[in-house]
């Protein structure tokens, strides 16, 4: 079973009288365990597609299936449940709840999932160690660098045990060293845990990590090809 | 520890000053309510006491039909003996027998209809504040016989002063003509024209003589130390009454039905003011919580994306409001209790009140009522209304779409 299937997905935005095309008949199939980059210039529809796959936004045409569930047939509560249990998100920035510590941020989703306090603490510390933040569990987001914050967000996205992680420009606010670090982490989690990654970016360095690169332009998929991953240099 | 409570608590302190200002508004409102309600309940005590102290006392024994028609023949037999017995049985401040009749009073120049009261000069000052309000001359003394004290307005109308003679004519209990001449020994000024216009007091023994009452009178008046003792005193008194006589024990509410009504209408207008105060505070909480929700739109968008339902976000806002309101409640109760505890010992007065009270022979200080009701009623209602103020901000979260929320500026 495919992890994600998009069939002729359309999304049009109304801005005043103008109609803006966000997605124009996008069809895409993603297999479990893939490491895929969505690339394309700004405004090409990457975010719109990720939001549609992540059940954050409802397309006005076409059909999206995630983990075998057709999003169009689910209620609002069922969509929330799907996001809670099967999808992890990493956004460009400001992913974290500022008044919670790194550990509490990771624990929070697990609490909502209903895990016991002891279990979620153990998982949170294990995940923070896995993303290289052992010893910083008690820090609040404001006491962490941008790269560290993004890694907390990754730890949180993966800790809840999703099949699919959607990352929208996760390195846009990071320097190249932190970017490389974060991409190494994604690749490692993809390899070790078999989590499917879909990463939207217009950073060529990030695209290099992808085993499959999907190019978008004006809301359409214009290229879709497999490639040999190429890591960024850590300068 | 539940992370949602931790989150709610820390969220409160993201804007320390704003939170303290809101808590401060609740605190102020709570202390004001505690103070006003305690004072209000306390002043009702004073109002009741003052009004009963003037003449009617806390309870009276009368012939069962006397209250309705005030007929001379509806008497309490052996009235001084009954008063004496009650004096022994009740732990009262004072117990006094009275007789009452209507008569036409004439001076050399004029005549007026008056109510003439026969009193026991030794005991009357213990049940009524009128004897303490002598403006000229003196009050009646135990060995007085044909002496009379009259109200200030009546004295003016009759143009009499202490030393002048006053004639009165009425009918006795047996239907005979009752007539007497008494010497004015004092003039009483209660400051209440209705009282001062028709009041005249003579010694009870002489009254019984003139009106052919024998040993009978019309009332035994009792004054207790505290209003709370009245119900027990009523019960005790009932046990003392001879069964064969048609006698009734009336408590203050039966003696002065207007009093309770006056208090109730005063309460109604006070409640209106309190309601306005409470709504103002609730709106300040509503404002705070609405601002705090709106400025966190992006954050709530992220939480929705993580898979939290809007219900969970609404619960978070409700918890924050509850913590905020609990803080206001706890501090309000504490400060309110301290204030009222102090005032219930020290008393409360305002400029001029003590002089005024002394002038009318009344209590000059109000002692706020230190009771659970007076203490908790206001703050609890404030608490409930502040919780209700969370409804609108919380409901607004159900309209939040994750994508547009996350597009909101942080
Ligand atoms: N909420 C919206 N309202 C109006 N236009 C939008 C909205 N979201 C996206 N768009 C438009 O849709 C197009 C695709 O945007 P987006 O998916 O954000 O592109 P990308 O992420 O590739 O930069 C752009 O032209 C953008 O202006
Ligand atoms: Mg984008």
XYZ file of C-alpha atoms in Angstrom, chain A residues 15 51 54-57 76 79-81 83-85 87 89 91 93-101 103-105 107-109 111-113 117 120 140 156, chain B residues 1-8 10-11 13-14 298-299 301-310 312-313 316 397-404 406-407 410:
76
model
C -7.858 36.811 -3.338
C -0.733 21.097 3.689
C -1.018 16.637 5.910
C -4.795 17.144 6.147
C -4.299 20.761 7.216
C -6.090 22.095 4.168
C -12.659 17.042 11.174
C -8.425 14.279 10.430
C -7.043 15.608 13.727
C -6.639 12.027 14.934
C -2.410 14.054 12.189
C -1.915 13.128 15.826
C -1.012 9.470 15.241
C 1.816 12.347 10.548
C 5.221 18.022 10.947
C 7.723 23.747 9.800
C 10.338 28.012 12.187
C 8.449 28.658 15.407
C 7.430 25.047 15.700
C 7.732 24.888 19.462
C 5.572 25.987 22.355
C 7.722 28.711 23.891
C 6.781 28.156 27.552
C 7.562 24.432 27.516
C 11.063 22.974 27.809
C 11.520 17.713 26.812
C 8.006 18.970 27.511
C 7.594 19.993 23.879
C 6.266 14.948 25.548
C 3.257 17.123 24.842
C 2.045 15.313 21.717
C 0.463 13.112 26.348
C -2.309 14.004 23.937
C -1.877 10.533 22.448
C 4.073 9.982 32.088
C 6.616 9.530 27.356
C 13.209 26.469 26.764
C 8.765 15.769 18.514
C 2.182 16.123 36.444
C -0.302 16.902 33.740
C 1.499 18.919 31.084
C -1.649 20.772 30.073
C -1.932 22.322 33.540
C 1.776 23.182 33.442
C 1.237 24.785 30.063
C -1.823 26.693 31.268
C 3.077 29.109 32.407
C 0.954 30.708 29.718
C 2.840 34.382 33.156
C 3.828 35.181 29.593
C 0.182 30.993 15.175
C 0.910 28.787 18.175
C -2.218 26.728 14.451
C 0.881 24.649 15.158
C -0.974 22.756 17.890
C -3.862 22.046 15.542
C -1.350 20.768 12.974
C 0.118 18.447 15.595
C -3.278 16.844 15.899
C -4.851 18.583 18.889
C -8.547 19.145 18.363
C -10.063 22.589 18.895
C -8.370 20.622 23.595
C -7.310 24.165 22.819
C -6.491 24.926 27.675
C -10.834 28.506 18.643
C -13.376 26.273 16.921
C -13.328 28.645 13.956
C -9.558 28.456 13.629
C -8.244 26.692 10.513
C -4.685 25.390 10.977
C -3.279 26.776 7.730
C -4.578 30.314 8.082
C -0.094 29.379 11.005
C 0.081 32.100 8.377
C 3.850 35.534 15.462
